[in-house]
XYZ file of N, CA and C in Angstrom:
264
model
N -27.668 36.778 19.126
C -28.532 37.897 18.566
C -29.188 39.067 19.622
N -28.916 40.249 19.789
C -29.276 41.246 20.278
C -29.848 42.336 19.497
N -30.736 42.868 20.042
C -31.673 44.026 19.622
C -30.784 45.314 19.675
N -31.013 46.591 18.989
C -29.959 47.505 18.896
C -29.512 47.958 20.444
N -30.607 47.725 21.597
C -30.397 48.544 22.859
C -29.494 47.240 23.510
N -29.453 46.056 23.278
C -28.948 45.214 23.955
C -27.292 45.298 23.644
N -27.301 45.448 22.042
C -25.828 45.368 21.526
C -25.290 46.673 22.375
N -25.711 47.766 22.314
C -25.400 48.778 23.089
C -24.856 48.717 24.261
N -25.487 48.281 25.401
C -25.404 47.963 26.428
C -24.561 47.155 26.755
N -24.242 45.586 25.915
C -23.098 45.004 25.669
C -21.786 45.503 25.179
N -21.859 46.600 24.962
C -20.441 47.184 24.749
C -20.130 47.011 22.956
N -21.014 46.508 22.262
C -20.859 46.408 21.160
C -20.466 44.929 20.505
N -20.364 43.833 21.483
C -20.206 42.579 21.046
C -20.844 41.683 21.164
N -21.171 40.815 19.799
C -22.068 40.072 19.542
C -22.072 38.544 20.476
N -20.690 38.177 19.864
C -20.013 36.979 20.648
C -18.756 37.332 21.293
N -18.699 36.158 22.577
C -17.624 36.628 23.485
C -16.966 35.343 23.793
N -15.344 35.315 23.692
C -15.031 33.889 24.436
C -14.246 34.360 25.259
N -14.492 33.295 26.529
C -13.518 33.579 27.846
C -12.642 32.717 27.775
N -11.728 33.029 28.402
C -10.681 31.739 28.731
C -10.596 31.529 30.385
N -10.756 30.433 30.896
C -10.687 30.463 32.484
C -9.369 30.776 33.324
N -9.616 31.501 34.677
C -8.428 31.503 34.890
C -8.360 30.574 36.005
N -9.112 30.084 36.472
C -9.111 29.066 37.811
C -10.870 28.001 37.711
N -10.654 26.591 37.872
C -11.490 26.061 37.455
C -11.429 24.738 38.294
N -12.596 24.157 38.741
C -12.570 22.896 39.503
C -13.494 21.455 38.877
N -13.648 20.769 39.414
C -14.837 19.742 39.269
C -14.657 18.638 39.712
N -15.367 18.120 40.009
C -15.559 16.710 41.671
C -17.056 15.568 41.293
N -16.861 14.231 41.203
C -17.584 13.631 40.818
C -17.711 12.483 41.514
N -18.856 11.865 41.913
C -18.644 10.590 43.031
C -19.992 9.906 42.721
N -20.246 8.564 42.564
C -21.346 8.109 42.042
C -21.331 6.468 43.096
N -22.270 6.120 43.319
C -22.825 4.982 44.190
C -23.230 3.916 43.606
N -23.077 2.885 43.636
C -23.937 1.697 42.832
C -24.236 0.526 43.973
N -25.515 0.348 43.897
C -25.966 -1.133 45.028
C -26.570 -1.624 44.194
N -26.264 -2.781 44.441
C -27.508 -4.374 44.049
C -27.610 -5.034 45.449
N -28.766 -5.082 45.700
C -29.258 -6.467 46.425
C -30.474 -7.531 45.585
N -29.879 -8.349 46.014
C -30.804 -10.069 45.212
C -30.845 -10.803 46.431
N -32.782 -11.063 46.341
C -33.197 -12.128 46.926
C -34.077 -13.097 45.875
N -33.269 -14.034 46.378
C -33.751 -15.260 45.284
C -33.618 -14.679 43.888
N -34.645 -15.247 42.987
C -34.103 -14.603 41.702
C -34.518 -13.156 41.102
N -34.471 -12.304 42.118
C -35.027 -10.961 41.746
C -33.876 -10.214 42.556
N -33.771 -8.579 41.890
C -32.668 -7.713 42.394
C -33.131 -6.575 42.343
N -32.505 -5.871 43.460
C -32.867 -4.125 43.645
C -31.525 -3.354 42.937
N -31.948 -2.688 42.486
C -30.600 -1.569 42.095
C -30.835 0.045 42.349
N -29.690 0.147 43.118
C -29.674 1.931 43.168
C -28.910 2.434 42.894
N -29.036 3.332 42.386
C -27.344 4.469 41.764
C -27.659 5.708 42.128
N -26.459 6.289 42.563
C -26.553 7.759 42.964
C -25.450 8.324 41.875
N -25.555 9.764 41.353
C -24.342 10.452 41.256
C -24.836 11.679 40.976
N -23.402 11.977 41.039
C -23.308 13.617 41.393
C -21.741 14.129 40.815
N -22.026 15.649 40.221
C -20.886 16.158 39.458
C -21.133 17.659 39.706
N -20.459 18.270 40.160
C -19.989 19.426 40.572
C -19.116 20.188 39.752
N -19.010 21.463 39.441
C -18.182 22.336 38.599
C -18.130 23.599 38.987
N -16.903 24.209 38.637
C -16.919 26.021 38.976
C -15.790 26.282 38.434
N -16.510 27.760 37.813
C -14.933 28.196 37.281
C -14.935 29.696 37.396
N -13.819 30.568 36.659
C -14.123 31.570 36.844
C -13.226 32.274 35.862
N -13.315 33.832 35.419
C -12.083 34.163 34.333
C -12.429 35.773 34.388
N -11.693 36.239 34.136
C -11.440 37.682 34.054
C -11.895 38.040 33.068
N -12.319 39.170 33.089
C -13.091 39.733 31.735
C -12.877 41.586 31.716
N -13.451 42.140 30.492
C -13.136 43.283 30.261
C -14.316 44.195 30.858
N -13.982 45.230 31.651
C -15.335 46.001 32.177
C -16.011 46.825 31.201
N -15.106 46.908 30.182
C -15.886 47.797 28.889
C -16.248 47.621 27.993
N -16.578 46.251 27.812
C -17.692 44.851 26.526
C -17.462 44.287 27.400
N -18.418 43.309 26.902
C -19.210 42.014 26.791
C -19.684 41.623 28.397
N -19.872 40.621 28.557
C -20.167 40.138 30.102
C -20.401 40.850 30.818
N -18.364 41.221 31.329
C -18.123 42.187 32.119
C -18.814 43.592 32.396
N -19.001 43.909 31.226
C -19.636 45.711 30.916
C -21.420 45.289 31.514
N -21.799 44.240 30.887
C -23.168 43.915 31.532
C -23.447 43.555 32.943
N -22.410 42.703 33.227
C -22.741 42.361 34.935
C -21.930 43.886 35.739
N -21.241 44.934 35.166
C -20.543 45.791 36.073
C -19.587 44.847 37.041
N -18.927 43.718 36.476
C -17.420 43.495 37.245
C -16.486 42.918 36.270
N -15.305 42.398 36.931
C -14.176 42.172 36.178
C -13.779 40.986 36.140
N -14.697 40.190 37.150
C -14.590 38.826 37.198
C -15.653 38.036 36.884
N -16.055 36.887 36.268
C -16.762 36.179 35.458
C -16.879 34.604 36.369
N -17.829 34.935 37.271
C -18.121 33.038 38.257
C -19.072 32.070 37.698
N -18.451 31.395 37.526
C -19.936 30.148 37.319
C -19.903 29.222 38.285
N -20.779 28.321 38.383
C -21.070 27.167 39.256
C -22.128 26.686 38.635
N -21.946 24.945 38.897
C -23.111 23.995 38.739
C -22.992 22.835 39.385
N -23.986 21.927 39.620
C -24.041 20.770 39.948
C -25.416 20.248 39.751
N -24.813 18.888 39.142
C -26.313 17.700 38.824
C -25.946 16.616 39.523
N -27.363 16.508 39.360
C -27.701 15.358 40.888
C -28.113 13.930 40.258
N -27.618 12.685 39.797
C -29.314 11.991 39.276
C -29.260 10.836 40.006
N -30.667 9.861 40.552
C -30.786 8.972 41.274
C -31.405 7.965 40.701
N -31.371 6.846 40.866
C -32.222 6.036 39.513
C -32.068 4.497 40.773
N -33.187 4.206 40.809
C -34.147 2.672 41.086
C -34.510 1.933 39.908
N -33.714 0.650 40.646
C -34.438 -0.267 39.468
C -34.787 -1.719 40.040
N -35.727 -2.908 39.027
C -35.574 -3.895 39.536
C -35.259 -5.017 38.629
N -35.026 -6.055 38.989
C -34.842 -7.123 37.711
C -34.764 -8.494 38.546
N -35.306 -9.184 37.145
C -35.782 -10.637 37.821
C -34.771 -11.657 36.943
N -33.981 -12.344 37.309
C -32.968 -13.291 36.875
C -33.685 -14.677 36.748
N -33.741 -14.860 34.856
C -34.614 -15.885 34.743
C -33.366 -16.510 33.818
């Protein structure tokens, strides 16, 4: 939802669909559990990384707004968990 100025600057495009030319993703995880008697400690680590690119028009849409003929995006997410358990 653009105002009149944003609509004009974006080349008159309200919604744009992009098809990736190239992309990649990777992930890894580590889980570790240590027990001592009836107690346990848990450690978890997760990481996901993605990247992609698409060729876009420079006369409308995101290509016009950015002034580039290639849109590139990447991201990474990491989570860490720590836990304690009692076995009874």
